[in-house]
mmCIF file of C-alpha atoms in Angstrom:
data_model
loop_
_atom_site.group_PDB
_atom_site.id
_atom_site.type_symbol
_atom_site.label_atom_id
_atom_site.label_comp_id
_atom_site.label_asym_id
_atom_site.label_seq_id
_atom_site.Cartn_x
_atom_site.Cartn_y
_atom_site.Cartn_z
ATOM 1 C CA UNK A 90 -3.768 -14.355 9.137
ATOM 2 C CA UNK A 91 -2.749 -11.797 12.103
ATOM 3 C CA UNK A 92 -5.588 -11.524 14.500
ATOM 4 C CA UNK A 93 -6.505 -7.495 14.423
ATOM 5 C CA UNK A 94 -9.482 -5.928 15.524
ATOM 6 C CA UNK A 95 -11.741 -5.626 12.047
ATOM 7 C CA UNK A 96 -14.707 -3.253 11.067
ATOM 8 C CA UNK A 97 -17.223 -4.052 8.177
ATOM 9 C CA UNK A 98 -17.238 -0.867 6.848
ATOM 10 C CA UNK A 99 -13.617 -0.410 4.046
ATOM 11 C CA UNK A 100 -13.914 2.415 2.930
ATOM 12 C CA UNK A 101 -10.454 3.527 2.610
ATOM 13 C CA UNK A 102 -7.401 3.117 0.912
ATOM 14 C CA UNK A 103 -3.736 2.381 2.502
ATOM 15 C CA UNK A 104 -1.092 3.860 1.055
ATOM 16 C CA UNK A 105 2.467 2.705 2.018
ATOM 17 C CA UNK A 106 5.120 4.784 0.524
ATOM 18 C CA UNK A 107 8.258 2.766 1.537
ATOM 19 C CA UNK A 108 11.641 3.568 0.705
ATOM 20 C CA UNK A 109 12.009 1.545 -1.978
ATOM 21 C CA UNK A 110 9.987 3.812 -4.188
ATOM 22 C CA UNK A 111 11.236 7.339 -4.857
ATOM 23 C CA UNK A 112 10.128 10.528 -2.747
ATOM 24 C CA UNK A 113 8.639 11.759 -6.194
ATOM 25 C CA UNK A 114 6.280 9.200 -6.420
ATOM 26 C CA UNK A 115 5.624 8.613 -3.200
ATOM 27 C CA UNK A 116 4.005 12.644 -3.577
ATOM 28 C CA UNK A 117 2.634 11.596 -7.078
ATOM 29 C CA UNK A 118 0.697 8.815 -5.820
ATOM 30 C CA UNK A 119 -0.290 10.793 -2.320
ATOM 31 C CA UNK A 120 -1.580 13.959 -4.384
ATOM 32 C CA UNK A 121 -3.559 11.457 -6.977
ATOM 33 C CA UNK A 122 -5.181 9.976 -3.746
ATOM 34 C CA UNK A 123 -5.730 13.455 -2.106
ATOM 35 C CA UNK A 124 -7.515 14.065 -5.192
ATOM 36 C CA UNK A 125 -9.811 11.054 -5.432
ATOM 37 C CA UNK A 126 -10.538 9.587 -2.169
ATOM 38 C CA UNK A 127 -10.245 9.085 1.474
ATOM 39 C CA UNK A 128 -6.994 7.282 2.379
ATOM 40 C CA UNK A 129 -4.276 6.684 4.947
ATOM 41 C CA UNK A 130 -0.789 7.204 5.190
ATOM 42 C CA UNK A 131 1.062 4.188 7.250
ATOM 43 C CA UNK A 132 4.080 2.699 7.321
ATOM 44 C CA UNK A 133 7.438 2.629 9.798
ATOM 45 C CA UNK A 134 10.626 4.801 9.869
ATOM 46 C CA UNK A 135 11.427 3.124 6.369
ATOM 47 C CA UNK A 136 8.795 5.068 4.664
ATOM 48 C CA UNK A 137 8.522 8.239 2.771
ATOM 49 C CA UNK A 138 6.043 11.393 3.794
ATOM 50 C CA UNK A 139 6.135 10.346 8.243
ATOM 51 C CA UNK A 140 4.345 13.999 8.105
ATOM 52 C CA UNK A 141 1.572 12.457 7.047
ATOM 53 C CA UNK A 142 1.854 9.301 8.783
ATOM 54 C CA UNK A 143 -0.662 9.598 11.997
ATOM 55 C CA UNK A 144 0.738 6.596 13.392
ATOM 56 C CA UNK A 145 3.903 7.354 13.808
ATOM 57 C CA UNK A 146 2.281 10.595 15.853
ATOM 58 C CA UNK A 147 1.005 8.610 18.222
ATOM 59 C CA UNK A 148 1.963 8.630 21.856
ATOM 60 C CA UNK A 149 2.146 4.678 21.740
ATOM 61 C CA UNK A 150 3.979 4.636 18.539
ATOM 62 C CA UNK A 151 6.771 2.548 19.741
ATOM 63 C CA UNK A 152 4.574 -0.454 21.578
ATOM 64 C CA UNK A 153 1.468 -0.200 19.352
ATOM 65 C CA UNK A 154 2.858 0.779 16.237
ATOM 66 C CA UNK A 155 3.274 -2.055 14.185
ATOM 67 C CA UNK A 156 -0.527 -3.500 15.101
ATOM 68 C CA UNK A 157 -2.184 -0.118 13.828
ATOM 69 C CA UNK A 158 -0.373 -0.398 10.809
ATOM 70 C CA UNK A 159 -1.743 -4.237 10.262
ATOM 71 C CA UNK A 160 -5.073 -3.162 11.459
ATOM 72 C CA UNK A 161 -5.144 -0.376 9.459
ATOM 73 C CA UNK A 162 -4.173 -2.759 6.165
ATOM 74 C CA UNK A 163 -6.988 -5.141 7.543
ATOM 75 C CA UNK A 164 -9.818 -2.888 7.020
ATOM 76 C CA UNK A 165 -8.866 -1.365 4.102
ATOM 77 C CA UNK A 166 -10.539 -0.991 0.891
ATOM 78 C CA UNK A 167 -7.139 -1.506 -0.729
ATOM 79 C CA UNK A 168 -3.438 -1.404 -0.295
ATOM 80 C CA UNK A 169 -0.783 1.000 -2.567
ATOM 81 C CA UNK A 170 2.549 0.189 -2.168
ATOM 82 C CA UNK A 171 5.891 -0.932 -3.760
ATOM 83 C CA UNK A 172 6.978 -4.773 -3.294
ATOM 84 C CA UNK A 173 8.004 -5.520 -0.073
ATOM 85 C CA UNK A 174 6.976 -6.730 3.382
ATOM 86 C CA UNK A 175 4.191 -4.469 2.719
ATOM 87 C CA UNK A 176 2.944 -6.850 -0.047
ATOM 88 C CA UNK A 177 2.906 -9.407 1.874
ATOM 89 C CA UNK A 178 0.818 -8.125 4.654
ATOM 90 C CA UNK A 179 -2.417 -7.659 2.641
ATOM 91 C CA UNK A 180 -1.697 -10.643 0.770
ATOM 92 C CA UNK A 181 -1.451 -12.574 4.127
ATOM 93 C CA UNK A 182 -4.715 -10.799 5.630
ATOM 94 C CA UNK A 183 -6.258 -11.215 1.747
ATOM 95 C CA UNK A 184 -6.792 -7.302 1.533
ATOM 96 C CA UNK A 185 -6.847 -5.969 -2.327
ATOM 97 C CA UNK A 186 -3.007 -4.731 -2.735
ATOM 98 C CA UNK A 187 -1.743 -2.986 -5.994
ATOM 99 C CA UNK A 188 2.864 -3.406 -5.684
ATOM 100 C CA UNK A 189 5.593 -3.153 -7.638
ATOM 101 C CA UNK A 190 9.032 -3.148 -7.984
ATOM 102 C CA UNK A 191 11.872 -5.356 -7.279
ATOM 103 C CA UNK A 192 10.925 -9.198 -7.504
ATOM 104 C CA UNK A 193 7.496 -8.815 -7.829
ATOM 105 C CA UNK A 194 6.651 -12.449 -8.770
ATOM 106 C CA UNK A 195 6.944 -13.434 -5.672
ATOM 107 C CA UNK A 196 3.969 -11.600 -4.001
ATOM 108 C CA UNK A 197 1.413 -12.297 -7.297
ATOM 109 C CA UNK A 198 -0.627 -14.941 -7.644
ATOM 110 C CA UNK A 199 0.956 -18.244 -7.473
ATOM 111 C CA UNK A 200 3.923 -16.580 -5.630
ATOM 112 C CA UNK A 201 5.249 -17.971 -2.318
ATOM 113 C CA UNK A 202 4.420 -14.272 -0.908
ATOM 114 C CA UNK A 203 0.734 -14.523 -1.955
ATOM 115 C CA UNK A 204 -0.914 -16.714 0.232
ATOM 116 C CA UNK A 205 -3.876 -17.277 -2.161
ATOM 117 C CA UNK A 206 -4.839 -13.527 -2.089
ATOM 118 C CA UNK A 207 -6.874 -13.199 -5.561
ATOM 119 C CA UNK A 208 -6.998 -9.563 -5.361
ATOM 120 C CA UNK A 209 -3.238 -8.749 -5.181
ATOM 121 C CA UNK A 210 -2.135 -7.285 -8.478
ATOM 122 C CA UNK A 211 1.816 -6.441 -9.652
ATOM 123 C CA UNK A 212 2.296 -4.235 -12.102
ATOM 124 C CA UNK A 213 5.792 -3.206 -13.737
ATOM 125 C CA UNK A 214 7.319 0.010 -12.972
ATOM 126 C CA UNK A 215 10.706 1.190 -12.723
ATOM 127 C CA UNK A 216 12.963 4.021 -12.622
ATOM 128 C CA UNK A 217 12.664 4.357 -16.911
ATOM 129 C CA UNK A 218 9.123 4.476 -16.204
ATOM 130 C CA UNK A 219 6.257 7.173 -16.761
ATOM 131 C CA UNK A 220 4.806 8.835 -13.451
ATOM 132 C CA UNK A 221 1.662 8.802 -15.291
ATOM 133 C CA UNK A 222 1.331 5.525 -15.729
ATOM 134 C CA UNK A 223 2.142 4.265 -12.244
ATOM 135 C CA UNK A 224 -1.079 6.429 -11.225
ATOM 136 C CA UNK A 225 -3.247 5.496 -14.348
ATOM 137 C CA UNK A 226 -2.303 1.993 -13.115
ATOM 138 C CA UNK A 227 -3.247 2.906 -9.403
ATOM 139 C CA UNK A 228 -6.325 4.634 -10.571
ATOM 140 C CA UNK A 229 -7.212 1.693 -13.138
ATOM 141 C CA UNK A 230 -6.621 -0.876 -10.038
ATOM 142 C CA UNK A 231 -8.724 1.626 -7.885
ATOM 143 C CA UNK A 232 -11.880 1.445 -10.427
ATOM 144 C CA UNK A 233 -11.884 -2.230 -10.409
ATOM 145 C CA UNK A 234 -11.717 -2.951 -6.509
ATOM 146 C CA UNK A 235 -14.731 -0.588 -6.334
#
């Protein structure tokens, strides 16, 4: 695991809305968390909605950036985000993390991307897929973390 400074207290979600996912779901799945509880926006220059990213406001963006994003995924309640490096974070600091996408067996359980992290789930989605049913998913993983 990355050494971070922790808190006891997750009460938040982290949503990552890289690249790799399209700028219409990246707004689906920010207004369905809006909606339904308190979250964060994080992520690098690779990710969708940087308006709403309040680390990559910060003055110390370029030298501190990278550990408020892994703190921030530390002390979360749970982790949205497509498969990528992104997966592998909370699987690596064994945060709850919802991902999909493009070679997604590698970060669930038994993958070499999990690192034993019980709580990461993969669902399938693609580009013939349903908006609705990426955030029915999201909410469904939501409920059970809770």
């Amino acid at each position: 695991r990355i050494k971070v400074p922790t808190t006891k207290k997750k009460g938040y979600v982290v949503f990552i809305p890289d690249i790799s996912m399209s700028q219409e779901d990246a707004l689906a799945v920010f207004d369905y968390l809006n909606r339904t509880c308190k979250f964060a926006v994080v992520g690098d220059m690779k990710c969708h909605l940087p308006e709403s990213n309040e680390i990559l406001h910060s003055v110390d963006c370029l030298s501190t950036g990278y550990q408020k994003i892994v703190t921030a995924i530390t002390n979360a309640k749970a982790v949205i985000t497509p498969c990528s490096h992104w997966t592998a974070i909370p699987n690596l600091q064994g945060v709850p993390v919802l991902s999909w996408g493009d070679n997604v067996g590698q970060y669930k359980e038994g993958g070499i991307y999990n690192f034993g992290n019980k709580q990461s789930r993969t669902i399938f989605y693609d580009d013939d897929s349903l908006q609705l049913n990426l955030i029915r998913q999201v909410d469904r993983y939501l409920e059970d973390v809770d």
